[in-house]
XYZ file of C-alpha atoms in Angstrom:
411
model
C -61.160 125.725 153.904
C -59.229 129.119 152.847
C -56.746 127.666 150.921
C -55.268 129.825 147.825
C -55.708 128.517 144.274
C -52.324 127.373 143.430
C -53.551 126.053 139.918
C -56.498 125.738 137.564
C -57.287 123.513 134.678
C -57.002 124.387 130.735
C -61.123 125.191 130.955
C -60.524 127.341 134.287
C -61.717 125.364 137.303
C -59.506 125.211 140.245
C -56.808 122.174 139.765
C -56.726 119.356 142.027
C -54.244 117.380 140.600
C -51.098 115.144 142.743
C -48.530 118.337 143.030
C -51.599 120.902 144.124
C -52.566 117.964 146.611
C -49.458 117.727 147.617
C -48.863 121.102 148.508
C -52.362 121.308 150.041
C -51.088 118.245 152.079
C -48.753 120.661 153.594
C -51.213 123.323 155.145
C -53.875 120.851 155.970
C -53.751 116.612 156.558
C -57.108 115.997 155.370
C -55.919 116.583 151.949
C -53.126 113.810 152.691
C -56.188 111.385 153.501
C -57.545 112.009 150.228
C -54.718 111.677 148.294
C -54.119 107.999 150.106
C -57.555 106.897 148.991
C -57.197 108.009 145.145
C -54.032 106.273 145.431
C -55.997 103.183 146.406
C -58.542 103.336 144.133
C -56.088 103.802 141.618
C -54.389 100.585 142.027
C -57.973 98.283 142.661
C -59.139 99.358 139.165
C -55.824 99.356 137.087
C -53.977 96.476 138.221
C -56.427 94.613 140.382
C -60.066 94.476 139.425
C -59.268 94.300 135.745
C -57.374 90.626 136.004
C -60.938 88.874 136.720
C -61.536 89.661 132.948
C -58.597 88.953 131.383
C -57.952 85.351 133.411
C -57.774 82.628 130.816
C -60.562 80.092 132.404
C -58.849 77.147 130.765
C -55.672 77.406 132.537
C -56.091 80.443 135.399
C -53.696 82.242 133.716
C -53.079 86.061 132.249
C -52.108 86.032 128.755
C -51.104 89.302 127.652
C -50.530 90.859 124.190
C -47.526 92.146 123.430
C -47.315 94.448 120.249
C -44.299 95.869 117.825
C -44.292 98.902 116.293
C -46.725 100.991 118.935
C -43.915 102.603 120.770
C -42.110 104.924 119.119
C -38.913 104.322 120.425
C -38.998 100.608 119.227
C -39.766 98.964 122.755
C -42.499 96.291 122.756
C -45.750 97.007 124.657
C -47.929 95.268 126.797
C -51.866 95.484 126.959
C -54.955 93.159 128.124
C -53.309 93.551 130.567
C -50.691 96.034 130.516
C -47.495 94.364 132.097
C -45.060 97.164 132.131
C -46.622 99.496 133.933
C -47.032 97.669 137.305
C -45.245 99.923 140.317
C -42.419 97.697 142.103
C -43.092 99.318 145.422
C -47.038 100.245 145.133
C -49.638 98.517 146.821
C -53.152 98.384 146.913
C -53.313 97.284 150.114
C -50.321 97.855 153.249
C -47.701 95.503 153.045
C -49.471 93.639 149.619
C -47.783 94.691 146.509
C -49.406 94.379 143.161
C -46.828 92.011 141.496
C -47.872 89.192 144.570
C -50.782 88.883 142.445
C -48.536 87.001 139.559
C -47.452 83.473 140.637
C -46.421 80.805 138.757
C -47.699 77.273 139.064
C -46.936 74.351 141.350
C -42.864 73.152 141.018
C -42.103 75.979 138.616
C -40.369 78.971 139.225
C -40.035 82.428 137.827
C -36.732 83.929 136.143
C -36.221 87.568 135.132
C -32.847 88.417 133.124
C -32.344 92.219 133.356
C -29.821 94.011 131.322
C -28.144 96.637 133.994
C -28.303 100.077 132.823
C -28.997 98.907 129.336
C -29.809 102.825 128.204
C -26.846 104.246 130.113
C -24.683 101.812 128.162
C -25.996 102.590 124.983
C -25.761 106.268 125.646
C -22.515 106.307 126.768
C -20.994 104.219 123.846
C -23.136 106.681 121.012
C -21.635 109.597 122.847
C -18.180 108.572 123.433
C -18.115 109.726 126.679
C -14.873 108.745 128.775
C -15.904 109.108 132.206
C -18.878 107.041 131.653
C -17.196 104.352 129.573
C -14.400 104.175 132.194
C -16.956 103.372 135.122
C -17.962 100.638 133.139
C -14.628 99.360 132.145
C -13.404 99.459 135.536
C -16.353 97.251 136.591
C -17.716 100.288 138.382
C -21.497 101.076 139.292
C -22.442 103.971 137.200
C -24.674 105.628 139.406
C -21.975 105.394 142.259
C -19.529 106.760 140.008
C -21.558 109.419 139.403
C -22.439 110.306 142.258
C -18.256 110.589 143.127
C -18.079 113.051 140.159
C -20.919 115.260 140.841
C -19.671 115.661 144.731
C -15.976 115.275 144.111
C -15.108 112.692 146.449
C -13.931 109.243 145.780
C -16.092 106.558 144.958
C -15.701 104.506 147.833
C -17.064 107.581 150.059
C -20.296 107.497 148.460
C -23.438 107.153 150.583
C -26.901 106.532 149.599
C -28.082 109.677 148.986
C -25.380 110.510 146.790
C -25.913 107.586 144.924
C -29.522 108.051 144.969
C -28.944 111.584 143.132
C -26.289 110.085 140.596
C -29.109 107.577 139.204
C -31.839 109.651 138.944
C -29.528 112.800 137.077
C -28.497 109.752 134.832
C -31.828 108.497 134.193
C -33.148 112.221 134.006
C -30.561 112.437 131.081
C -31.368 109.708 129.469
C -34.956 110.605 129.446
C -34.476 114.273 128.566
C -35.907 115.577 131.784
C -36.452 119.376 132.427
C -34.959 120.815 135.615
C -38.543 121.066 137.043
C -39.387 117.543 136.277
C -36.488 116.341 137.248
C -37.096 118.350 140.713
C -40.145 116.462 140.810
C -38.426 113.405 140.600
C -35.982 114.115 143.001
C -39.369 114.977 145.540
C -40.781 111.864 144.588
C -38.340 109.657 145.276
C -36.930 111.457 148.787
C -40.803 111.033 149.701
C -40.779 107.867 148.845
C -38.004 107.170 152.014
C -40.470 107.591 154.750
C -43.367 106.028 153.197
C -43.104 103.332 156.052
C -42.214 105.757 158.774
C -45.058 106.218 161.304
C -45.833 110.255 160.638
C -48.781 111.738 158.714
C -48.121 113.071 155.078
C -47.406 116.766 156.022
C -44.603 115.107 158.327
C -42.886 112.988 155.919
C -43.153 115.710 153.167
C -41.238 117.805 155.604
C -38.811 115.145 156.219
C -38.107 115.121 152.529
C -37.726 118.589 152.436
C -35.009 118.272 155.164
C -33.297 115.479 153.006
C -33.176 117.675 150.094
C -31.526 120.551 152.123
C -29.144 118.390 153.598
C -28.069 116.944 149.700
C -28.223 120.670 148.502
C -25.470 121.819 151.117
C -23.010 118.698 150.445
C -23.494 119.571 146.835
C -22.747 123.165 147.215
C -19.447 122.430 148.373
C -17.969 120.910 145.431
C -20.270 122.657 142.578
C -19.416 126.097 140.983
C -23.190 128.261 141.934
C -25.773 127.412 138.668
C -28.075 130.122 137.324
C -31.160 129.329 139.011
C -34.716 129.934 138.242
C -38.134 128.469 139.257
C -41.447 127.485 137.092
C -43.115 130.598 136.448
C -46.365 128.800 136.702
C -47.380 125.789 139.024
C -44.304 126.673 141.046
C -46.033 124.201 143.983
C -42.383 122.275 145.054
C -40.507 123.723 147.758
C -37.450 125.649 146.507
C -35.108 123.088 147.791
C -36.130 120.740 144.575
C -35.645 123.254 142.098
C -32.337 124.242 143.755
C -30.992 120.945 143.704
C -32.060 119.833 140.539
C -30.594 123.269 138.728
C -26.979 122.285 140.829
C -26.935 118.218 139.671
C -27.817 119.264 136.176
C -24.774 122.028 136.056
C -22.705 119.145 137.886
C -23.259 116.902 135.242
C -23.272 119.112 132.699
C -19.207 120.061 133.999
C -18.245 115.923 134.253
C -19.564 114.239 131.209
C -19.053 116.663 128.266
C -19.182 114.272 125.928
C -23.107 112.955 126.682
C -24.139 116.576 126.523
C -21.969 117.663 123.776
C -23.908 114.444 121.758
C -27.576 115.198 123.211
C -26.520 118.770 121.635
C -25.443 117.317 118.435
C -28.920 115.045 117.975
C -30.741 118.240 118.916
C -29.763 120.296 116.337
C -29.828 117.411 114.425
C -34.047 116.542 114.553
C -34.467 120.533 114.598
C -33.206 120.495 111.028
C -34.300 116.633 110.004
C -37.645 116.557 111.567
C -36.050 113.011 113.053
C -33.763 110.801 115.344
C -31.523 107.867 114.446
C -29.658 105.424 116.064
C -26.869 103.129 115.551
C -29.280 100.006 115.030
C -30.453 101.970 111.905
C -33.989 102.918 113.894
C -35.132 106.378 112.793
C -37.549 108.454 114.803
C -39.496 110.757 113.140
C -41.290 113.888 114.647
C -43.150 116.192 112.476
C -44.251 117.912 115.947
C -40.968 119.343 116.576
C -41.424 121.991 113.730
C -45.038 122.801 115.767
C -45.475 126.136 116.830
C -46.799 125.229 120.007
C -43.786 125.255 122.018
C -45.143 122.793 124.567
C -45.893 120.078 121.239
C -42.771 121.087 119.484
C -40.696 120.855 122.647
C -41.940 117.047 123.530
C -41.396 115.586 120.473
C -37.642 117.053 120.820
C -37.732 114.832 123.834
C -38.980 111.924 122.181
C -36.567 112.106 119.455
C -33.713 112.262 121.800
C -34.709 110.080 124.094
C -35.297 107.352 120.944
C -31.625 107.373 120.038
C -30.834 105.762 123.413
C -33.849 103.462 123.996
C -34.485 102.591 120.136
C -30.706 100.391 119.933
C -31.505 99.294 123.937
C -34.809 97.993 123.114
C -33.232 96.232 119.546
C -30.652 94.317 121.370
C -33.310 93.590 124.137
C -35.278 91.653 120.963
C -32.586 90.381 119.780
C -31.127 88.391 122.650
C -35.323 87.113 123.389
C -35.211 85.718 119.756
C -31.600 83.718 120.828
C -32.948 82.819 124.059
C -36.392 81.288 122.409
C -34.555 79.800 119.532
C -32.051 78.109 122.455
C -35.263 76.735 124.437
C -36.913 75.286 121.294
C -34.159 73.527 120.142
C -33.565 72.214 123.460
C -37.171 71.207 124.048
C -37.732 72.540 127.813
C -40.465 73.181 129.375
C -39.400 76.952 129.653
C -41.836 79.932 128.526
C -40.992 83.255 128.082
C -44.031 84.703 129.492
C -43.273 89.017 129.917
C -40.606 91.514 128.800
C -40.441 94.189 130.983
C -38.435 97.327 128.813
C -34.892 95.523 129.209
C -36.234 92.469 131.496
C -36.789 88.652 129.892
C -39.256 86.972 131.979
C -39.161 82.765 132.229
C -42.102 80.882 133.466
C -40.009 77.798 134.064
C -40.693 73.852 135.078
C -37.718 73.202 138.407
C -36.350 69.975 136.990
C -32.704 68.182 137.169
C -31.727 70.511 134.063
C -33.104 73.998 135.528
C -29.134 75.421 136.920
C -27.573 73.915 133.398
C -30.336 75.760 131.745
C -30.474 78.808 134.071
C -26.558 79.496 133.272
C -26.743 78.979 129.736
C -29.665 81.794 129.545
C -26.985 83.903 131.009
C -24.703 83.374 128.913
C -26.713 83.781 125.821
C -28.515 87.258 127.395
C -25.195 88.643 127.710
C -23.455 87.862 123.999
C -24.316 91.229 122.824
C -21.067 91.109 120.751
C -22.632 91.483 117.243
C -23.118 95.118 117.665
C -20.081 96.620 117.435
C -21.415 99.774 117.988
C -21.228 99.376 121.935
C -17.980 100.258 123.595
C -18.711 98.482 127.048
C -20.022 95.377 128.033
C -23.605 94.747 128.558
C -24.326 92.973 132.147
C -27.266 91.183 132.635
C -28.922 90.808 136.019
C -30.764 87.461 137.182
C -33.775 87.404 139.632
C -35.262 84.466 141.316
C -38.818 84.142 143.002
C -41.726 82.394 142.740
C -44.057 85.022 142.540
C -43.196 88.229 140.334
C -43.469 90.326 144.044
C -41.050 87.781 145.999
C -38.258 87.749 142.999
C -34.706 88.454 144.401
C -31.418 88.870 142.672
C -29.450 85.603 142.685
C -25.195 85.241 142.380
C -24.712 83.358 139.074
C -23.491 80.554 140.577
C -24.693 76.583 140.472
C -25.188 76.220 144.643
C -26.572 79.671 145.039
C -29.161 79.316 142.364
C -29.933 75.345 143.428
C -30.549 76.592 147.251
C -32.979 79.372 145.872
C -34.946 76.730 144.148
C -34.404 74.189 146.793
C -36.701 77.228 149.130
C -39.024 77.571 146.687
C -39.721 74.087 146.016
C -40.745 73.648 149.510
């Protein structure tokens, strides 16, 4: 075809991995083709074809395994099948997602309890960070806030986009993300806008392109210019993403000193240790980060970091399943919990006369997070309705809006 070699592989063959695709996408739309069918085939034989062997005969059910101590940063993981690593938005085929495939029997419904911005609670309180805890006092949305700071307007001016940058600069925080990951992120997502719109994949990459331009301008205006540099290898992204992601960081960076002075701190902290903590009392350790592979060394950093704010999230996740089983047991429901999902309780749950009773008082015991005194905000906890895992939409915690969701689901 004449297309340059943009990357190659640890052994030396020419890489043809998602970003070079991507990139190739650009200069030629057969590429974009082929990227849509490994995409597809992705999805039949990870979270499709795979179900046929794990289905329970006796009851046509999936009954994973879920396992303590495997992740490092104290989470509990899923496998036969893996249930946490199912895309919210992918689909194997258009307009079917993946999570349509998990229903829950006749008259019984399916309840998720989600802590909101579990990590970014946690993080907040172990860093002391004022602008952050504020948000939350105020009864704020974080992301929103953020997204005020880093463009200096007032909250209630915020748009989508903004918005859209605030959480993922949060998240990338939270997750110790690089400028050029977090770039990558920020091309991800913006791709993801016009993955309905009628347009072939050069197109919509383009589009996305012009989105990040448009962001990068607004931002300029209330952001001091950020040293800027690009990848010096697999530099495949347009410079918009780099650019953008080098002026959120240095945004951030300006309005919450205290997260960054504390992901400092922990830093120098594991470089001397060789681990993490956390408030819970969870150590990380990471021999790695004493490596002399930078790349090795450099990742279990990240892990260590990143441990100190999902290591306490993940405890007080636990903690508030064990209340919530104990609860259902002495009550003698029919009520299972059937998945956790990282900071998500899932109920596979009978609809009888007790159901709204029951469904409030699951609330109420999710969100009693008051025996660690270690947080300085309030921990909210989301609830979502639906009778398949794919149809599940957030509900108002009240008796006549949750009894009219059941009342459509019982149909």
């Amino acid at each position: 075809i004449g297309l340059p070699v943009i990357k190659r592989t640890t052994k030396g063959m020419v890489s043809v991995d998602a970003e070079v695709m991507n990139e190739y996408a650009l200069r030629n739309s057969v590429f974009g083709s082929i990227l849509k069918r490994r995409k597809v085939h992705k999805e039949l034989s990870t979270y499709i074809t795979p179900l046929i062997d794990y289905t329970f005969k006796g009851d046509n059910r999936v009954h994973s395994k879920f396992n303590m101590g495997f992740a490092i940063s104290g989470r509990l993981s899923s496998d036969s099948p893996n249930l946490q690593n199912i895309k919210s938005r992918g689909h194997a085929v258009e307009g079917y997602k993946v999570k349509d495939i998990y229903e829950v029997g006749e008259g019984r419904v399916l309840l998720s309890y989600d802590f909101s911005q579990a990590e970014l609670r946690v993080l907040c309180s172990n860093a002391d960070d004022k602008n952050m805890i504020g948000m939350y006092k105020r009864g704020e949305d974080s992301h929103t806030g953020t997204g005020a700071l880093l463009f200096g307007i007032d909250y209630k001016d915020v748009d989508k986009d903004q918005r859209f940058i605030g959480k993922q600069t949060n998240f990338g925080i939270v997750y110790q993300m690089g400028f050029a990951a977090l770039a990558g992120v920020f091309f991800e997502c913006l791709l993801g806008k016009f993955e309905d719109v009628e347009a072939s994949d050069e197109e919509k990459i383009q589009m996305a392109v012009s989105e990040a331009i448009s962001i990068l301008e607004n931002l300029k205006k209330s952001t001091p210019t950020p040293r800027i540099w690009y990848p010096k290898y697999n530099r495949i992204l347009n410079d918009a993403f780099y650019e953008l992601s080098h002026y959120v960081l240095a945004s951030h960076k300006n309005k919450f000193k205290g997260i960054w002075a504390f992901v400092d701190r922990m830093k120098e902290f594991v470089a001397e240790h060789g681990y993490s903590y956390g408030p819970t009392g969870r150590t990380c350790w990471v021999p790695d980060v004493r490596s002399t592979n930078h790349k090795i060394a450099s990742e279990a950093m990240r892990t260590a970091v990143n441990a100190c704010t999902q290591g306490p999230a993940a405890d007080i996740t636990c903690d508030r399943m064990n209340a919530l089983m104990y609860h259902i047991k002495q009550s003698n429901r029919d009520r299972i919990i059937c998945n956790t999902v990282h900071d998500a309780v899932m109920l596979d749950c009978l609809i009888d006369d007790n159901l709204i009773d029951d469904v409030m008082k699951y609330h109420q015991i999710m969100c009693d997070c008051s025996g660690w005194k270690f947080l300085q905000v309030d921990m909210e906890v989301d609830l979502e309705v639906g009778k398949s895992w794919g149809s599940m939409e957030e509900v108002n915690l009240d008796s006549k809006s949750i009894g009219d969701k059941f009342g459509q689901i019982n149909k």
